[in-house]
Amino acid sequence: MPLTQQDIDAEIAAEHAAYARRVADGAPVEHHPRRDYAPYRSSALRHPRQPPVTIDVRRDPELVELRSPAFGERDLSAVDDDLTRHHHGEPIGERITVSGRLLDRQGRPVRGQLVEIWQANAAGRYAHRREQHDAPLDPNFTGVGRTLTGPDGSYRFTTVRPGPYPWRNHVGAWRPAHIHFSLFGPAFTQRLVTQMYFPNDPLFRYDPILQSVTDDAARQRLVAVYDHGLSVPEFSLGYRWDIVLDGPDATWIEEGR
Amino acid sequence: MTTTDPGGPGTALPTPSHTVGPFYGYALPFPGGGDIAPLGHPDTLTLRGYVYDGAGDPLPDAFLELWGPDPAGNVPDVDGSLRRDQATGGHLGRNGVEFTGWGRVQTDADGHWYARTLRPGARGRSAPYVSVCVFARGLLTHLFTRIYLPDDEAALAADPLLSRLPDARRDTLVAARERDGVYRFDIRLQGEGETVFLEFA
Ligand SMILES: [Fe+3]
């Protein structure tokens, strides 16, 4: 029997109900997906069964994981943050400006750190050899960008709005439009890879990857907001998305949390 | 289900993690990503291994980030891992002189990865190790582990993490010496011989 959207919907609903029961019974809020989230079929053989071993960083401030690799100007070229200028011609699609701040759990800006993004083109096609979706490639769009955060933790990219695309989790599976983000903090423990979504996408409720974040408030934090102040007149529409890195850094030790 | 966070005032709520997906390959890996050691450095070692899933099959679509101190135990603060050519926008590769301590390596089509880096020195109370972060399609949140080197049994016995683990689990964190300067470290995401993964709090 092929797996239908209805099957996946039922599994997603069951996972949400199970989370609601855990929280009602006093379990902590889950900000991140569980790695064993069955509706996302690729997770089945790729999640550890043993619980992770916890390291209390306050007991050893010398851990290399409390520091992070450095990135600088020579790791970037001039137009890396403008994905519409990586080819001779203009890419097809709705031009967007995506900007926000990179913060830590205390709300402090994360300065001078590397932000990498990748995405499908406006038709929902990745410039990746393994991508089988037969939407058109755009010779003027690769969909890869990088930048460094500024002194206030801010980042900014110019790109085109990616299209949704089908995938093979189940019959009729479509990913909502999204941009992949890779982020570093002042500690390697704060490493984050995630995805930014666009507001009011009708595919949200059907997508097992987005729904793997079972906490409603946490899931909402993956959705950018339209920000008219970021829109560039006669050029692009603006989306604001702030990113908060989890995990301890060296200052947790000084402050005793 | 909407919930409030138990964290104190002024606490920013974290952005959830998501899988890296299948299509990062043209975005995140870069040429020379595993050539972390400066050219000709006498303390260079080669690390290699496979990443396996719960069925024992190697993953062709995983990548690792390695992060470690220099042989004296100092943490590098040098940039330039991803050096770009300002004229073409392409990758230049590392300069072969400076040690950034960080690298990114993909598994090959057969699940095999390798990296050349400098032998890490000891820091604090820990035995020498290289920190590893694992990403893959199907992995909703990345996984941290460590590659310890097998050469100094006394240091391993005194390590605060290793000494907490039963022998069979501990052994998943210690690389096997294949020959001088070459070490094998396999990562098993699930099941028999499952690698010990870490969380930091
Ligand atoms: Fe994607």
Coordinates of C-alpha atoms and ligand atoms in Angstrom, one line a residue:
Chain A
M1 CA 0.0 0.0 0.0
P2 CA 1.5 3.3 -1.0
L3 CA 1.7 5.8 1.9
T4 CA -0.9 8.6 1.5
Q5 CA -1.0 12.1 2.9
Q6 CA -3.9 10.9 5.1
D7 CA -1.6 8.3 6.7
I8 CA 1.0 11.0 7.3
D9 CA -1.6 13.4 8.6
A10 CA -2.8 10.8 11.2
E11 CA 0.8 10.2 12.3
I12 CA 1.5 13.9 12.6
A13 CA -1.7 14.3 14.7
A14 CA -0.6 11.4 17.0
E15 CA 2.8 12.9 17.5
H16 CA 1.3 16.3 18.5
A17 CA -1.1 14.6 20.9
A18 CA 1.7 12.6 22.5
Y19 CA 3.7 15.9 23.0
A20 CA 0.7 17.6 24.5
R21 CA 0.3 14.7 27.0
R22 CA 4.0 14.8 27.9
V23 CA 3.8 18.6 28.6
A24 CA 0.6 18.2 30.6
D25 CA 2.4 15.6 32.7
G26 CA 5.1 18.1 33.4
A27 CA 7.7 17.3 30.8
P28 CA 9.8 20.2 29.5
V29 CA 9.1 22.2 26.4
E30 CA 10.7 20.6 23.3
H31 CA 12.2 23.4 21.2
H32 CA 13.8 21.0 18.7
P33 CA 12.5 17.9 16.8
R34 CA 12.9 14.5 18.2
R35 CA 15.3 12.6 16.0
D36 CA 13.0 9.6 16.0
Y37 CA 10.0 11.3 14.3
A38 CA 8.3 8.6 12.3
P39 CA 6.3 10.7 9.9
Y40 CA 9.6 11.8 8.3
R41 CA 10.5 8.4 7.0
S42 CA 14.2 9.0 6.4
S43 CA 14.7 9.4 10.2
A44 CA 13.8 5.7 10.8
L45 CA 17.3 4.2 10.5
R46 CA 19.2 7.3 11.2
H47 CA 18.3 8.2 14.8
P48 CA 20.3 6.9 17.8
R49 CA 18.3 4.7 20.2
Q50 CA 20.5 5.5 23.2
P51 CA 20.0 8.8 24.9
P52 CA 22.8 11.3 24.4
V53 CA 25.4 11.5 27.2
T54 CA 25.2 15.0 28.8
I55 CA 28.3 17.0 29.4
D56 CA 28.0 19.7 32.0
V57 CA 30.2 22.4 30.5
R58 CA 30.6 24.2 33.9
R59 CA 32.8 21.4 35.1
D60 CA 35.4 21.9 32.4
P61 CA 35.7 25.4 30.9
E62 CA 38.6 24.2 28.6
L63 CA 36.4 22.1 26.4
V64 CA 37.2 22.8 22.7
E65 CA 33.4 22.6 22.1
L66 CA 33.0 25.9 24.1
R67 CA 35.1 27.7 21.4
S68 CA 34.3 27.9 17.7
P69 CA 36.0 28.1 14.4
A70 CA 36.8 31.7 13.1
F71 CA 35.6 33.0 9.7
G72 CA 36.6 36.3 8.1
E73 CA 36.5 38.5 5.1
R74 CA 38.8 36.2 3.1
D75 CA 36.2 33.4 3.5
L76 CA 33.7 35.5 1.4
S77 CA 33.7 37.1 -2.0
A78 CA 32.0 40.4 -2.7
V79 CA 28.6 39.3 -4.0
D80 CA 28.2 36.1 -1.9
D81 CA 25.2 37.6 -0.1
D82 CA 23.4 38.6 -3.3
L83 CA 22.2 35.4 -5.0
T84 CA 20.7 37.3 -7.9
R85 CA 24.2 38.4 -9.1
H86 CA 26.1 35.1 -9.4
H87 CA 25.6 34.8 -13.1
H88 CA 25.6 37.2 -16.1
G89 CA 21.8 37.3 -16.3
E90 CA 19.0 38.0 -13.9
P91 CA 17.3 35.0 -12.3
I92 CA 13.6 34.4 -12.8
G93 CA 11.4 34.9 -9.8
E94 CA 10.1 37.3 -7.1
R95 CA 13.2 39.1 -5.7
I96 CA 13.3 39.1 -1.9
T97 CA 15.5 40.7 0.8
V98 CA 15.9 38.3 3.8
S99 CA 17.4 39.9 6.9
G100 CA 17.4 39.5 10.6
R101 CA 19.7 39.1 13.6
L102 CA 21.7 36.2 15.0
L103 CA 21.3 36.0 18.8
D104 CA 22.2 33.7 21.7
R105 CA 19.8 32.4 24.4
Q106 CA 20.5 35.6 26.4
G107 CA 19.4 37.7 23.4
R108 CA 22.9 39.0 22.8
P109 CA 24.0 39.5 19.2
V110 CA 26.4 36.9 17.7
R111 CA 29.0 39.0 15.8
G112 CA 31.2 38.1 12.9
Q113 CA 30.0 34.6 12.4
L114 CA 29.4 32.7 9.2
V115 CA 25.9 32.4 7.8
E116 CA 25.4 30.0 4.8
I117 CA 22.2 29.5 2.9
W118 CA 21.0 27.3 0.0
Q119 CA 17.6 27.0 -1.7
A120 CA 15.6 25.9 -4.7
N121 CA 15.0 28.3 -7.6
A122 CA 11.6 30.0 -8.2
A123 CA 10.3 26.9 -9.9
G124 CA 11.2 24.7 -6.9
R125 CA 14.3 23.1 -8.5
Y126 CA 17.7 22.7 -6.8
A127 CA 20.9 23.1 -8.8
H128 CA 21.9 19.7 -7.5
R129 CA 22.7 16.7 -9.7
R130 CA 20.6 14.3 -7.6
E131 CA 17.5 16.5 -7.8
Q132 CA 15.0 14.7 -10.0
H133 CA 12.1 17.2 -9.9
D134 CA 11.5 18.1 -13.5
A135 CA 10.8 21.8 -12.9
P136 CA 13.1 24.0 -15.0
L137 CA 16.6 24.9 -14.0
D138 CA 17.5 28.6 -14.1
P139 CA 20.8 29.2 -15.8
N140 CA 21.0 32.5 -13.8
F141 CA 20.4 31.0 -10.4
T142 CA 22.5 28.6 -8.3
G143 CA 20.9 29.3 -4.9
V144 CA 24.0 29.3 -2.6
G145 CA 25.0 32.3 -0.5
R146 CA 27.1 33.2 2.5
T147 CA 27.8 36.2 4.7
L148 CA 29.2 37.2 8.1
T149 CA 27.0 38.7 10.8
G150 CA 27.6 42.4 11.6
P151 CA 28.5 44.1 14.9
D152 CA 24.7 43.9 15.9
G153 CA 24.4 40.3 14.8
S154 CA 22.6 41.3 11.6
Y155 CA 22.7 39.4 8.3
R156 CA 21.1 40.3 5.0
F157 CA 20.7 38.3 1.7
T158 CA 19.2 39.3 -1.6
T159 CA 17.7 36.3 -3.5
V160 CA 14.5 35.1 -5.2
R161 CA 11.7 33.4 -3.4
P162 CA 12.1 29.7 -3.7
G163 CA 9.2 27.5 -5.0
P164 CA 7.8 24.5 -3.2
Y165 CA 8.9 21.1 -4.5
P166 CA 7.7 17.5 -4.4
W167 CA 9.6 14.8 -2.6
R168 CA 9.1 11.1 -2.0
N169 CA 8.3 10.7 1.7
H170 CA 4.8 9.7 0.7
V171 CA 2.4 10.0 -2.3
G172 CA 1.8 13.7 -3.0
A173 CA 4.4 15.0 -0.5
W174 CA 5.4 18.7 -1.2
R175 CA 7.8 20.7 0.8
P176 CA 6.6 24.3 1.7
A177 CA 8.9 26.9 0.2
H178 CA 12.0 27.3 2.4
I179 CA 15.6 28.5 2.6
H180 CA 18.1 26.3 4.3
F181 CA 20.4 28.1 6.8
S182 CA 23.7 27.0 8.5
L183 CA 24.9 29.0 11.5
F184 CA 27.8 29.1 13.9
G185 CA 27.9 30.7 17.3
P186 CA 30.7 31.7 19.7
A187 CA 30.8 28.0 20.8
F188 CA 30.7 24.9 18.6
T189 CA 27.9 23.6 20.9
Q190 CA 25.7 26.3 19.4
R191 CA 26.0 25.0 15.9
L192 CA 22.6 25.1 14.0
V193 CA 21.3 24.0 10.7
T194 CA 17.7 24.8 10.0
Q195 CA 15.1 26.1 7.5
M196 CA 13.3 29.4 7.1
Y197 CA 9.7 29.4 5.9
F198 CA 7.4 32.0 4.4
P199 CA 4.2 33.2 6.1
N200 CA 0.8 31.7 5.4
D201 CA 2.0 28.7 3.3
P202 CA -0.9 26.3 2.9
L203 CA 1.6 23.3 2.8
F204 CA 2.7 23.8 6.5
R205 CA 0.2 21.4 8.0
Y206 CA 1.0 18.6 5.5
D207 CA 4.8 18.7 5.9
P208 CA 6.4 16.1 8.2
I209 CA 9.7 18.0 8.4
L210 CA 8.1 21.3 9.6
Q211 CA 5.7 19.3 11.9
S212 CA 8.6 17.5 13.4
V213 CA 8.8 20.6 15.6
T214 CA 5.8 19.5 17.7
D215 CA 5.6 22.7 19.9
D216 CA 3.4 25.3 18.2
A217 CA 5.3 28.3 19.4
A218 CA 8.7 26.8 18.5
R219 CA 7.4 25.9 15.0
Q220 CA 6.2 29.4 14.5
R221 CA 9.7 30.7 15.1
L222 CA 10.8 29.0 11.8
V223 CA 8.4 31.3 9.8
A224 CA 9.7 34.7 8.6
V225 CA 7.5 37.8 8.8
Y226 CA 6.8 40.1 5.9
D227 CA 8.5 43.4 6.7
H228 CA 7.5 46.3 4.5
G229 CA 10.4 48.3 5.8
L230 CA 12.9 45.8 4.5
S231 CA 11.3 45.8 1.0
V232 CA 13.4 47.7 -1.5
P233 CA 11.3 50.0 -3.6
E234 CA 10.8 48.8 -7.2
F235 CA 13.3 45.9 -6.5
S236 CA 12.4 43.4 -3.7
L237 CA 10.0 42.3 -1.0
G238 CA 11.4 42.1 2.5
Y239 CA 11.2 39.2 5.0
R240 CA 12.6 39.4 8.5
W241 CA 13.8 36.3 10.4
D242 CA 15.7 36.4 13.6
I243 CA 17.6 33.3 14.7
V244 CA 18.4 32.3 18.2
L245 CA 21.2 29.8 18.8
D246 CA 20.7 27.1 21.5
G247 CA 23.4 25.5 23.6
P248 CA 25.8 26.7 26.2
D249 CA 28.8 28.9 25.5
A250 CA 31.7 30.0 27.7
T251 CA 29.8 32.8 29.4
W252 CA 27.4 30.2 30.9
I253 CA 30.2 29.3 33.2
E254 CA 30.9 32.8 34.4
E255 CA 27.3 33.5 35.0
G256 CA 26.6 30.1 36.6
R257 CA 23.5 30.3 34.3
Chain B
M1 CA -0.1 22.9 21.7
T2 CA 1.3 26.3 22.7
T3 CA 3.6 26.4 25.7
T4 CA 5.6 28.8 27.7
D5 CA 9.3 28.4 28.2
P6 CA 10.5 27.6 31.7
G7 CA 13.6 29.8 31.2
G8 CA 14.0 33.0 33.2
P9 CA 13.4 36.6 32.2
G10 CA 15.4 37.9 29.3
T11 CA 15.8 34.4 27.9
A12 CA 15.5 34.3 24.1
L13 CA 13.7 31.2 22.8
P14 CA 15.8 29.1 20.4
T15 CA 15.2 28.6 16.7
P16 CA 14.4 24.9 16.2
S17 CA 16.9 22.6 14.3
H18 CA 15.9 21.0 11.0
T19 CA 17.5 18.4 8.8
V20 CA 20.2 19.4 6.4
G21 CA 18.2 17.5 3.7
P22 CA 19.6 15.9 0.6
F23 CA 20.6 18.9 -1.4
Y24 CA 23.3 20.7 0.6
G25 CA 26.0 19.1 -1.5
Y26 CA 26.5 22.0 -3.9
A27 CA 26.3 24.5 -1.0
L28 CA 28.2 23.4 2.1
P29 CA 31.1 21.2 1.2
F30 CA 34.1 22.9 -0.3
P31 CA 37.3 21.8 -2.0
G32 CA 40.0 20.8 0.5
G33 CA 37.4 20.7 3.4
G34 CA 39.2 17.8 5.0
D35 CA 42.8 19.1 4.4
I36 CA 42.9 20.8 7.7
A37 CA 46.6 20.2 8.5
P38 CA 49.1 22.8 7.0
L39 CA 51.2 21.2 4.3
G40 CA 54.2 19.1 5.5
H41 CA 53.4 19.5 9.2
P42 CA 55.2 16.8 11.2
D43 CA 52.2 16.3 13.5
T44 CA 49.7 15.5 10.7
L45 CA 47.4 12.6 11.1
T46 CA 44.8 11.0 8.9
L47 CA 41.4 10.2 10.2
R48 CA 39.0 8.1 8.2
G49 CA 36.0 5.9 8.6
Y50 CA 32.4 5.2 7.5
V51 CA 29.0 6.4 8.7
Y52 CA 26.5 3.6 9.0
D53 CA 22.7 3.6 9.6
G54 CA 20.7 1.2 11.7
A55 CA 20.6 -1.4 9.0
G56 CA 24.4 -1.4 8.8
D57 CA 24.4 0.4 5.4
P58 CA 26.9 3.3 4.8
L59 CA 25.4 6.8 4.3
P60 CA 26.4 8.4 1.0
D61 CA 24.7 11.6 2.0
A62 CA 26.2 12.6 5.4
F63 CA 28.9 15.1 6.3
L64 CA 31.0 15.8 9.3
E65 CA 32.6 18.9 10.8
L66 CA 35.8 18.3 12.7
W67 CA 37.0 20.9 15.2
G68 CA 40.1 20.5 17.4
P69 CA 43.0 22.3 19.1
D70 CA 46.6 22.4 17.8
P71 CA 49.2 19.9 19.1
A72 CA 50.0 22.2 22.0
G73 CA 46.3 22.2 23.0
N74 CA 45.7 25.8 21.9
V75 CA 42.4 26.6 20.1
P76 CA 43.0 28.3 16.8
D77 CA 41.4 31.7 16.1
V78 CA 42.5 31.9 12.5
D79 CA 40.0 32.3 9.7
G80 CA 40.5 31.2 6.1
S81 CA 39.1 27.7 6.1
L82 CA 36.8 28.7 3.2
R83 CA 39.1 31.1 1.4
R84 CA 37.5 32.6 -1.7
D85 CA 39.0 33.9 -4.9
Q86 CA 37.9 37.6 -5.1
A87 CA 38.2 37.6 -8.9
T88 CA 36.2 34.6 -9.8
G89 CA 34.1 34.0 -6.6
G90 CA 35.3 30.4 -6.6
H91 CA 37.0 28.5 -3.8
L92 CA 40.8 29.0 -3.4
G93 CA 41.3 26.4 -0.7
R94 CA 43.3 26.8 2.5
N95 CA 46.6 28.6 2.2
G96 CA 48.5 25.5 3.4
V97 CA 50.3 27.5 6.1
E98 CA 47.8 28.4 8.8
F99 CA 45.9 26.0 11.0
T100 CA 42.2 26.9 11.4
G101 CA 41.3 23.7 13.4
W102 CA 38.0 23.3 11.5
G103 CA 37.0 21.3 8.5
R104 CA 34.0 19.8 6.7
V105 CA 34.1 16.5 5.0
Q106 CA 31.4 14.6 3.0
T107 CA 31.0 10.9 2.9
D108 CA 31.7 9.5 -0.6
A109 CA 29.1 7.5 -2.5
D110 CA 30.2 4.4 -0.5
G111 CA 29.9 6.2 2.9
H112 CA 33.6 6.7 3.4
W113 CA 35.1 10.0 4.8
Y114 CA 38.6 11.1 5.5
A115 CA 40.4 14.1 6.8
R116 CA 44.0 15.1 7.5
T117 CA 44.4 17.3 10.5
L118 CA 47.0 18.0 13.3
R119 CA 47.3 15.8 16.3
P120 CA 45.1 17.5 18.9
G121 CA 46.8 18.4 22.2
A122 CA 45.2 17.9 25.6
R123 CA 43.0 20.6 27.2
G124 CA 41.9 20.9 30.7
R125 CA 41.2 17.5 32.3
S126 CA 40.4 15.8 29.0
A127 CA 42.4 13.4 27.0
P128 CA 43.2 14.7 23.5
Y129 CA 40.2 14.5 21.1
V130 CA 38.8 16.1 18.0
S131 CA 35.2 17.3 18.3
V132 CA 32.8 16.0 15.6
C133 CA 29.4 17.2 14.4
V134 CA 27.4 14.9 12.2
F135 CA 24.8 16.0 9.7
A136 CA 22.7 13.9 7.3
R137 CA 19.5 13.7 5.4
G138 CA 17.1 12.0 7.8
L139 CA 18.8 13.5 10.9
L140 CA 16.4 16.1 12.2
T141 CA 19.0 17.5 14.6
H142 CA 22.8 17.2 14.1
L143 CA 24.8 14.9 16.5
F144 CA 28.0 15.7 18.4
T145 CA 30.6 13.1 19.2
R146 CA 34.4 13.0 19.8
I147 CA 37.3 11.2 18.2
Y148 CA 39.8 10.2 21.0
L149 CA 43.2 8.9 19.9
P150 CA 44.2 5.5 21.4
D151 CA 47.9 6.2 22.1
D152 CA 47.9 7.3 25.8
E153 CA 46.0 4.8 27.9
A154 CA 46.6 6.8 31.1
A155 CA 45.1 9.9 29.7
L156 CA 42.1 8.0 28.3
A157 CA 41.5 6.4 31.7
A158 CA 41.5 9.8 33.4
D159 CA 39.2 11.5 30.9
P160 CA 36.0 12.8 32.6
L161 CA 33.7 11.6 29.8
L162 CA 35.3 8.3 29.0
S163 CA 35.6 7.3 32.6
R164 CA 31.8 7.6 33.0
L165 CA 31.0 5.2 30.2
P166 CA 30.8 1.3 30.3
D167 CA 33.7 -0.2 28.3
A168 CA 31.7 -1.1 25.2
R169 CA 30.2 2.3 24.8
R170 CA 33.5 4.0 25.7
D171 CA 35.2 2.1 22.9
T172 CA 33.0 3.8 20.2
L173 CA 34.7 7.1 21.0
V174 CA 38.3 5.8 20.6
A175 CA 39.8 5.6 17.1
A176 CA 41.6 2.5 16.0
R177 CA 45.3 2.9 15.0
E178 CA 45.7 1.5 11.5
R179 CA 49.4 2.4 11.1
D180 CA 51.6 5.4 12.0
G181 CA 49.5 8.5 11.8
V182 CA 46.4 6.9 10.4
Y183 CA 43.3 6.2 12.5
R184 CA 40.0 4.6 11.7
F185 CA 36.8 6.0 13.3
D186 CA 33.4 4.7 12.2
I187 CA 30.2 6.3 13.2
R188 CA 27.1 4.1 13.8
L189 CA 24.0 6.2 14.1
Q190 CA 21.8 3.4 15.4
G191 CA 21.8 -0.2 16.8
E192 CA 24.6 -2.5 17.6
G193 CA 27.8 -0.6 18.4
E194 CA 25.9 2.7 18.3
T195 CA 28.3 5.6 18.7
V196 CA 28.1 7.6 21.9
F197 CA 26.6 11.0 21.1
L198 CA 26.8 14.0 23.3
E199 CA 24.7 16.9 24.5
F200 CA 26.1 20.0 26.2
A201 CA 24.3 21.7 29.1
Ligands
FE1 FE 15.1 21.9 0.7

